[in-house]
XYZ file of C-alpha atoms in Angstrom:
460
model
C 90.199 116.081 131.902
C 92.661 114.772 129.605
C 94.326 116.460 126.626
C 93.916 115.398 123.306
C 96.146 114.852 120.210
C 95.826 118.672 119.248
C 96.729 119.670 122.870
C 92.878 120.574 123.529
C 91.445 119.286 127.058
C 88.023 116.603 126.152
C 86.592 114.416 128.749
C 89.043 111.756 130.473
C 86.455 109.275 129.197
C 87.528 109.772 125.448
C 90.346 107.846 124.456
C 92.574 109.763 121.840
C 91.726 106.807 119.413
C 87.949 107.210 119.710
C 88.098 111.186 119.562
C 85.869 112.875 116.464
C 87.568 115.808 115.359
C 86.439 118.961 114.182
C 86.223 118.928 109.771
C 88.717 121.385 109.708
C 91.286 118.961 111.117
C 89.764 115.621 110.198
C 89.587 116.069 106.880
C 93.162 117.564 106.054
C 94.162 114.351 108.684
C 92.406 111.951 106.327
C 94.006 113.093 102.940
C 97.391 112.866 104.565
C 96.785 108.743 104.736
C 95.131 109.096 101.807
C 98.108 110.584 100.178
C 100.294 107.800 101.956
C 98.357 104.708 100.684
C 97.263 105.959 97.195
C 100.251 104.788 95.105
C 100.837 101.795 97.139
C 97.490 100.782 96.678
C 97.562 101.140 92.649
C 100.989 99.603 92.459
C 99.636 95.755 92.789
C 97.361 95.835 89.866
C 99.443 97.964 87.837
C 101.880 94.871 88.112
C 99.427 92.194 87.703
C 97.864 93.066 85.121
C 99.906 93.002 82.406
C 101.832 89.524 84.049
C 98.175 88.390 83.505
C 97.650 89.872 80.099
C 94.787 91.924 80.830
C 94.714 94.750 78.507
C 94.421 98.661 79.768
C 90.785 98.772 80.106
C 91.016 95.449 82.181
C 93.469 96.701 84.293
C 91.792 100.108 84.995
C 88.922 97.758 86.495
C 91.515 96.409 88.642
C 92.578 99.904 90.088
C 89.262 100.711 90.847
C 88.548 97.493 92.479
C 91.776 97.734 94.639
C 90.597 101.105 95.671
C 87.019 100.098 96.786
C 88.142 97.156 98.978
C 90.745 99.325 100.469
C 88.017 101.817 100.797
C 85.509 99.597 102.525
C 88.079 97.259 104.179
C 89.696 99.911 106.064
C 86.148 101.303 107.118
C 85.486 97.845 108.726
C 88.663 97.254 110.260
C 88.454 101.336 112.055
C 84.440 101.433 112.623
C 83.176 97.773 112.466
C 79.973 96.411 111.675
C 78.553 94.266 113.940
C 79.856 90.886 114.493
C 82.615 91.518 111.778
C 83.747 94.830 113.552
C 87.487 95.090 113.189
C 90.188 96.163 115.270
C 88.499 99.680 116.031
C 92.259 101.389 115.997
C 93.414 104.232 112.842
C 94.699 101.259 110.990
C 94.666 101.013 106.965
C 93.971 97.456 104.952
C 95.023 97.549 101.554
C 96.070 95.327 98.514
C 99.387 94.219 100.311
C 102.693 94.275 98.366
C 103.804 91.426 100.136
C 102.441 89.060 97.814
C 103.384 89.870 94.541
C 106.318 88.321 93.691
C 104.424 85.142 94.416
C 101.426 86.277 92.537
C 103.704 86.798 89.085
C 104.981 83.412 89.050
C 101.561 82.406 89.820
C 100.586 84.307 86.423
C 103.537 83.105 84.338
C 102.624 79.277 85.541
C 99.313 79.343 84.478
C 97.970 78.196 80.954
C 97.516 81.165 78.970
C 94.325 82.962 78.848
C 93.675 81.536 82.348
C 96.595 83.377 84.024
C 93.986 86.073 86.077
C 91.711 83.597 86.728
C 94.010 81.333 88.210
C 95.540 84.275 90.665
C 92.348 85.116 92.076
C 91.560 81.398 92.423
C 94.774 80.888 94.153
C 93.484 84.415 96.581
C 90.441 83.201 97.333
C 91.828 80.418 99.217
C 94.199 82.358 100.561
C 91.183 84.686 102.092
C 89.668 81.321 103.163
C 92.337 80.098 104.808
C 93.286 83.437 106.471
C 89.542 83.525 108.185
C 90.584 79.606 109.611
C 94.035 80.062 110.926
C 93.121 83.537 112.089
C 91.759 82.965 115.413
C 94.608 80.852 115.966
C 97.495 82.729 114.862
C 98.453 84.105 118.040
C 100.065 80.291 118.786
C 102.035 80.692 115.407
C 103.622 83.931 115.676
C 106.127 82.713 117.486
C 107.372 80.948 114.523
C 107.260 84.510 112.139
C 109.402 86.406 114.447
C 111.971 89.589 113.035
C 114.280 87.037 111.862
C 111.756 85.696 109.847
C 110.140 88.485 108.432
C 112.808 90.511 107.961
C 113.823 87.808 105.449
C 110.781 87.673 103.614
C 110.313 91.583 103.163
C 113.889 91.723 102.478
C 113.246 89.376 99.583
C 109.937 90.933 98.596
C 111.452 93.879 97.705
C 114.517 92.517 96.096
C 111.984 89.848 93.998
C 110.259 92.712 92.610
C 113.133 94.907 91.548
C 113.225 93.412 88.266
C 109.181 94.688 87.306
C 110.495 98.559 88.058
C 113.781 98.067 85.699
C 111.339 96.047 82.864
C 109.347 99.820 83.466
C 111.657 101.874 82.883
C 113.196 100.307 79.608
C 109.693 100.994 78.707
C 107.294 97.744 79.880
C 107.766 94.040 78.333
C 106.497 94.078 74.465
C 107.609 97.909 73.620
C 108.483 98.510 70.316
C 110.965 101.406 72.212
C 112.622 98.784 75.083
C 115.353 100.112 76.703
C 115.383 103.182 74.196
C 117.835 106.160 75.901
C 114.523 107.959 75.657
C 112.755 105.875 78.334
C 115.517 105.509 80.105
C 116.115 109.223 80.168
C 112.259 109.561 81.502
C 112.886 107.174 84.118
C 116.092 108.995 85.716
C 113.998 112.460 85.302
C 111.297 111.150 87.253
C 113.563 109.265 90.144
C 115.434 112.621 90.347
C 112.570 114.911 90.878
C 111.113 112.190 93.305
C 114.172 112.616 95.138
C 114.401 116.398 95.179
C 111.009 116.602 95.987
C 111.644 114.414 99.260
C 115.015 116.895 99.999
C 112.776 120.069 99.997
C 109.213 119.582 100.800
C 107.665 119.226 104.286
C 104.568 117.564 105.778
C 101.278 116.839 103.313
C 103.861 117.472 100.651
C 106.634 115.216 101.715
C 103.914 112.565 102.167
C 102.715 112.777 98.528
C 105.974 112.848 97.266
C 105.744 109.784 94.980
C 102.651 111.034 93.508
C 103.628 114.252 92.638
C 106.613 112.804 91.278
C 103.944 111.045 89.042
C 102.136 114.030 88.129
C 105.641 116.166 87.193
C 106.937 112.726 84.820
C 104.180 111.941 83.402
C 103.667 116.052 82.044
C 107.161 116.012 80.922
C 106.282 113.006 78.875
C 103.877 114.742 77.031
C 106.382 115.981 74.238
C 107.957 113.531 73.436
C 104.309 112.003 72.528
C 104.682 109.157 75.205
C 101.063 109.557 76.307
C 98.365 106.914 75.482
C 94.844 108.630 76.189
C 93.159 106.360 73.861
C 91.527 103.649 76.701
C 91.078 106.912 79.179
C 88.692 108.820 76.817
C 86.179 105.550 76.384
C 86.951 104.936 80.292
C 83.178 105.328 82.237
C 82.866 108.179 84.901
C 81.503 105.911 87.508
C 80.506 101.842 87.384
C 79.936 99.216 90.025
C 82.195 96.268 90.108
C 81.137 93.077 88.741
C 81.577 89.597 90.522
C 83.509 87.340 88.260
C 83.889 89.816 85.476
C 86.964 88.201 84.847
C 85.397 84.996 84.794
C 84.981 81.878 87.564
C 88.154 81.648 89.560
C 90.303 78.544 88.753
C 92.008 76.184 91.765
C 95.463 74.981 91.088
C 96.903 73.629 94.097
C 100.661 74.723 93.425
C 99.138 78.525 92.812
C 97.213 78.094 96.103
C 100.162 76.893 98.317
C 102.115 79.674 96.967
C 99.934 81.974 97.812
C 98.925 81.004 101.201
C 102.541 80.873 102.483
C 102.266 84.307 101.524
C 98.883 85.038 103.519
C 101.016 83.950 106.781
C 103.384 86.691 106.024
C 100.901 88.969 105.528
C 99.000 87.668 108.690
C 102.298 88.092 110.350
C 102.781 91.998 109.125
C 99.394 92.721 109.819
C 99.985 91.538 113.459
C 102.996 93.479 114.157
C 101.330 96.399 112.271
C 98.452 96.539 115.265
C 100.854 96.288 118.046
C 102.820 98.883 117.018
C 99.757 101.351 116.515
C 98.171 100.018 119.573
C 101.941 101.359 121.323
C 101.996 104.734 119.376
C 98.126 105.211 120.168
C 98.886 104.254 123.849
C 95.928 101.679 123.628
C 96.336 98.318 124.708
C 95.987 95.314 121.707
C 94.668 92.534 123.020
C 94.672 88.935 121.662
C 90.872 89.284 120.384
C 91.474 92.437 118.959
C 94.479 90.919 116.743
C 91.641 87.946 115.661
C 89.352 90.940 114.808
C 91.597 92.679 112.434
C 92.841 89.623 110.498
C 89.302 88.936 110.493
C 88.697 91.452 108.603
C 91.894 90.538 106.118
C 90.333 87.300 105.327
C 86.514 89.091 104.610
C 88.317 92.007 102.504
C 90.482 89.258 100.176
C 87.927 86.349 99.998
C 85.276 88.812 99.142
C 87.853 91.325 96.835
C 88.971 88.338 94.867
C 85.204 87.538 93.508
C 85.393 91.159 91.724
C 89.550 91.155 91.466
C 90.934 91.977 94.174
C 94.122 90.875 95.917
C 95.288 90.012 99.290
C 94.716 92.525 101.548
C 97.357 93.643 104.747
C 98.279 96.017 106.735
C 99.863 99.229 105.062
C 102.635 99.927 107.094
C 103.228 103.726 105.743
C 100.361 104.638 107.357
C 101.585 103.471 110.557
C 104.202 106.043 110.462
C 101.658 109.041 109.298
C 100.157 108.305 112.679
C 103.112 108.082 114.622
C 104.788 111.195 112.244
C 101.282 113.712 113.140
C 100.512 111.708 116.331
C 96.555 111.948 115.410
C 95.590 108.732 116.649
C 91.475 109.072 115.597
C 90.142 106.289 114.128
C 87.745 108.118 112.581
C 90.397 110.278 110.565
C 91.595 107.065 108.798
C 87.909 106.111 108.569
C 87.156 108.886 106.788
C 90.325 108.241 104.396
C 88.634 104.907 103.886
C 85.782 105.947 102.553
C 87.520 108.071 99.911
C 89.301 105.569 98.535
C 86.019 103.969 98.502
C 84.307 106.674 96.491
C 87.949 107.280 93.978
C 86.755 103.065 93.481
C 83.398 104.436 91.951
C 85.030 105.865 89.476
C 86.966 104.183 86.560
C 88.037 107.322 85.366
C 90.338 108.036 88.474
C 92.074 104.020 87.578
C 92.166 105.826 84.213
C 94.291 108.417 85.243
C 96.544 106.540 86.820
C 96.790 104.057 83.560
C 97.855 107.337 81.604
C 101.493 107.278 83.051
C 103.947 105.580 80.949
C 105.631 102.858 82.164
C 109.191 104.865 81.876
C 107.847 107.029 84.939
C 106.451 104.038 86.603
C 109.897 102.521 86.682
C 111.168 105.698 87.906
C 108.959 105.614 90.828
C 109.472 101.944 91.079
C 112.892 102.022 91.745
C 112.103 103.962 94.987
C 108.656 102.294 96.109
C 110.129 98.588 95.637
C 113.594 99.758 97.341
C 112.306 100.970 100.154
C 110.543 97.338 101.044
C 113.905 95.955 100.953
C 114.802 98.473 103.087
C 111.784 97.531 105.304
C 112.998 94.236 105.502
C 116.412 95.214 106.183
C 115.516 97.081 109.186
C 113.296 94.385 110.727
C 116.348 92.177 110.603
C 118.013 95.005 112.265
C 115.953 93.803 115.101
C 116.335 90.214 114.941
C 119.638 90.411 116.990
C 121.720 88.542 114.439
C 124.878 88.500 116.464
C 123.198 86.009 119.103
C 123.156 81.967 118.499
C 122.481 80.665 114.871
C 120.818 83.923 113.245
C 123.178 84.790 111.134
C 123.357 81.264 109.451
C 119.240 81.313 109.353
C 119.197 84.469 107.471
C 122.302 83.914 105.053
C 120.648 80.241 104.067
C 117.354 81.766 103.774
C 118.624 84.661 102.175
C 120.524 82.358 99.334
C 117.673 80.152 98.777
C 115.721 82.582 97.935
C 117.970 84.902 95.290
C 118.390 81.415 93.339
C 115.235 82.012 91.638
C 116.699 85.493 90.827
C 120.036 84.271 89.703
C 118.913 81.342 87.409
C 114.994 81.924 86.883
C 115.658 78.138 84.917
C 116.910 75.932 87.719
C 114.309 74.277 88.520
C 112.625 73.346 85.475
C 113.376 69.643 85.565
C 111.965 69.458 88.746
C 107.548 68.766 88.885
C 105.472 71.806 88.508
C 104.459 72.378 92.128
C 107.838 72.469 93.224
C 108.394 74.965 90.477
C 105.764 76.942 91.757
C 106.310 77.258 95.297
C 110.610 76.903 95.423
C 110.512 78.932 91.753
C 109.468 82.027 94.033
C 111.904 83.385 95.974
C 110.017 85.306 98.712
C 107.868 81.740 99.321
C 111.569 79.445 98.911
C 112.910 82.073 101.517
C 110.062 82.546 103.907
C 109.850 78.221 103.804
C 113.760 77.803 104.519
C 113.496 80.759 106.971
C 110.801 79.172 109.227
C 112.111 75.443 109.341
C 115.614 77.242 110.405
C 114.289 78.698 112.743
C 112.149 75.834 114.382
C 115.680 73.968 114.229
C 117.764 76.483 115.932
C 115.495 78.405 118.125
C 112.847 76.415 118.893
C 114.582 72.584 119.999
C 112.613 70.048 120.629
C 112.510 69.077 124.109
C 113.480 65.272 124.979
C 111.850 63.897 128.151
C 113.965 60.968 129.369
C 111.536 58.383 130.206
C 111.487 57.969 134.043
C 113.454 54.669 135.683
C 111.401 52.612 137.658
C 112.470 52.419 141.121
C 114.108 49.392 141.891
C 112.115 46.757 143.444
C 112.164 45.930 147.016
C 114.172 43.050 148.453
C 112.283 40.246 149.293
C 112.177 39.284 152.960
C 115.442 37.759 154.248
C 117.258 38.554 151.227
């Protein structure tokens, strides 16, 4: 007999990752990672949407869309299906921040009206190319290790700082930007996130953010900040349409971009499985890392078609495991399919489109600081005080706020160029891995092997 994750004795057979629970613990499990991955999974379309110029009821088709993939993604990657079964551990797949400073520029370089079509071109690819290199990409991690990483996330969250502050002036185009009331709205909404973090415990603590959301957003009322115009002609429930946003377009800059940003992804999603596979005490094997990006590559090739974006690991989720130390699969499966079901219904995205953009930024500030922080803390790992690391994250670290520091740089340079060094999280994670290869990874040089001398000739 062994005991399980509640401390009850079940067969020595069951592993704690395979073990069904009872519904009384299950479900109240599953909303805990539902409350975990709910805002993070909103926040990408809530961003690309308006870089793409889709208007409200276009971008609540986007929420819902996010939420059904990361619905039906994650129930692949914990239950599998077949041949495309995933890696069978409580792990969540979800529209993955990782990309988006990448995907803006993306937006802002395309021709206009062709901006969201030209993203999900670009993702496509990306999903393509993840499914090729996946089977493979145990032989590349070695090039994506902490030092790396750390640099890109570091830079992902510092890239995207600027879309929280444009929030909480009160969104690009408002007649009231950077009016003391929005501003005001913001701070209100930060503060009570932050209170709410000091004095809550568990579930609570979890949902923190949203219910930071909730409390904003009422307090908004008022002031008459609240749009409810596009949620009261918003549908109760609707399928997803392929190509409702029309055919996807290929432009090769877009697609580079956004592929160097799949390997990061690839890279997260890796380290996201080894460390459950340590906190569930269950050994991940190479095949089982092919499995799960396996299943990244289905969920954003497929998501794209309907609107979807690329789709990681989400690492908060990691830590609701480790934090309750239920390690069922079929608790986060069952999470999946409610974010599967909240994806049936537009009216749900249409919530979520009812909170100004002031309490957005508010809860921006905090969401988008804490993947800096992320990154920040992998690089704690990266052992900077040994050899060259310090000079392969300050480089990469430069090259990569440029962008940030004079968006115009490069505008004399060819459009490509623009595109892929005009992004600072795809400049940094380029400069990052070629400093690396150079100072960690030398090549070797094989002298080439004299030839013995000859022998001397008889009587010499």
């Amino acid at each position: 007999m062994a005991l399980n994750s509640q401390g009850i004795a079940t067969p020595a057979a069951c592993h704690p990752v395979d073990e069904k629970l009872p519904a009384k613990q299950l479900i109240p499990a599953a909303f805990q990672h539902v409350g975990a991955m709910y805002a993070g999974v909103v926040a990408p379309p809530l961003i690309i949407g308006p870089a793409c110029g889709l208007d409200q009821r276009d971008q609540i088709v986007l929420i819902s869309v996010s939420l059904l993939v990361a619905g039906l993604a994650t129930l692949l990657q914990t239950l599998g299906a077949g041949r495309f079964a995933g890696n069978r551990l409580p792990f969540v797949n979800a529209s993955s921040s990782a990309g988006l400073a990448s995907l803006l520029t993306v937006a802002h370089s395309a021709p206009e009206g062709h901006r969201i079509q030209t993203v999900l071109g670009a993702v496509l690819v990306g999903g393509l190319f993840c499914l090729a290199v996946g089977p493979f990409f145990g032989r590349l991690m070695r090039f994506f290790p902490h030092l790396v990483t750390g640099v890109v996330i570091t830079l992902i969250g510092v890239s995207l700082m600027t879309v929280p502050v444009a929030w909480v002036q009160g969104g690009e185009g408002a007649a009231d930007f950077g009016s003391a009331a929005n501003l005001g709205l913001a701070l209100f909404t930060l503060v009570v996130i932050i209170v709410l973090q000091r004095v809550l415990r568990g579930f609570l603590k979890q949902i923190a953010l949203i219910l930071g959301l909730v409390v904003g957003t009422l307090a908004a009322v008022p002031f008459g900040m609240l749009d409810t115009a596009t949620f009261q002609q918003t549908s109760w429930f609707a399928l997803p349409m392929p190509l409702q946003f029309g055919a996807p377009e290929f432009h090769p800059a877009a697609i580079l971009a956004v592929c160097i940003v799949i390997l990061v992804a690839m890279t997260e999603s890796s380290a996201g499985m080894l460390a459950i596979g340590e906190i569930c005490d269950r050994e991940v094997e190479q095949k089982v890392v092919t499995r799960g990006l396996r299943v990244d590559g289905i969920a954003t090739t497929v998501g794209s078609l309907f609107g979807g974006l690329p789709t990681s690991a989400f690492a908060q989720n990691v830590g609701v495991v480790s934090l309750t130390g239920v390690r069922s699969r079929f608790v986060v499966a069952v999470a999946g399919g409610v974010m599967a079901l909240l994806g049936l219904f537009p009216v749900l995205g249409g919530v979520v489109s009812l909170v100004p953009y002031p309490v957005l930024g508010g809860a921006g500030l905090m969401l988008f600081g804490s993947i800096a922080t992320s990154g920040i803390r992998t690089l704690s790992r990266a052992h900077l005080e040994q050899g060259h690391n310090m000079f392969v994250v300050s480089v990469s670290l430069a090259v990569g706020l440029i962008p940030l520091a004079a968006p115009t740089i490069y505008q004399q340079f060819p459009q490509w160029f623009q595109t892929v060094f005009g992004t600072g999280i795809v400049a940094g994670a380029v400069v990052a891995v070629l400093l690396n290869i150079i100072f960690n990874h030398p090549l070797k040089v094989t002298a080439k092997p004299v030839p013995p001398a000859p022998e001397p000739a008889n009587g010499g």
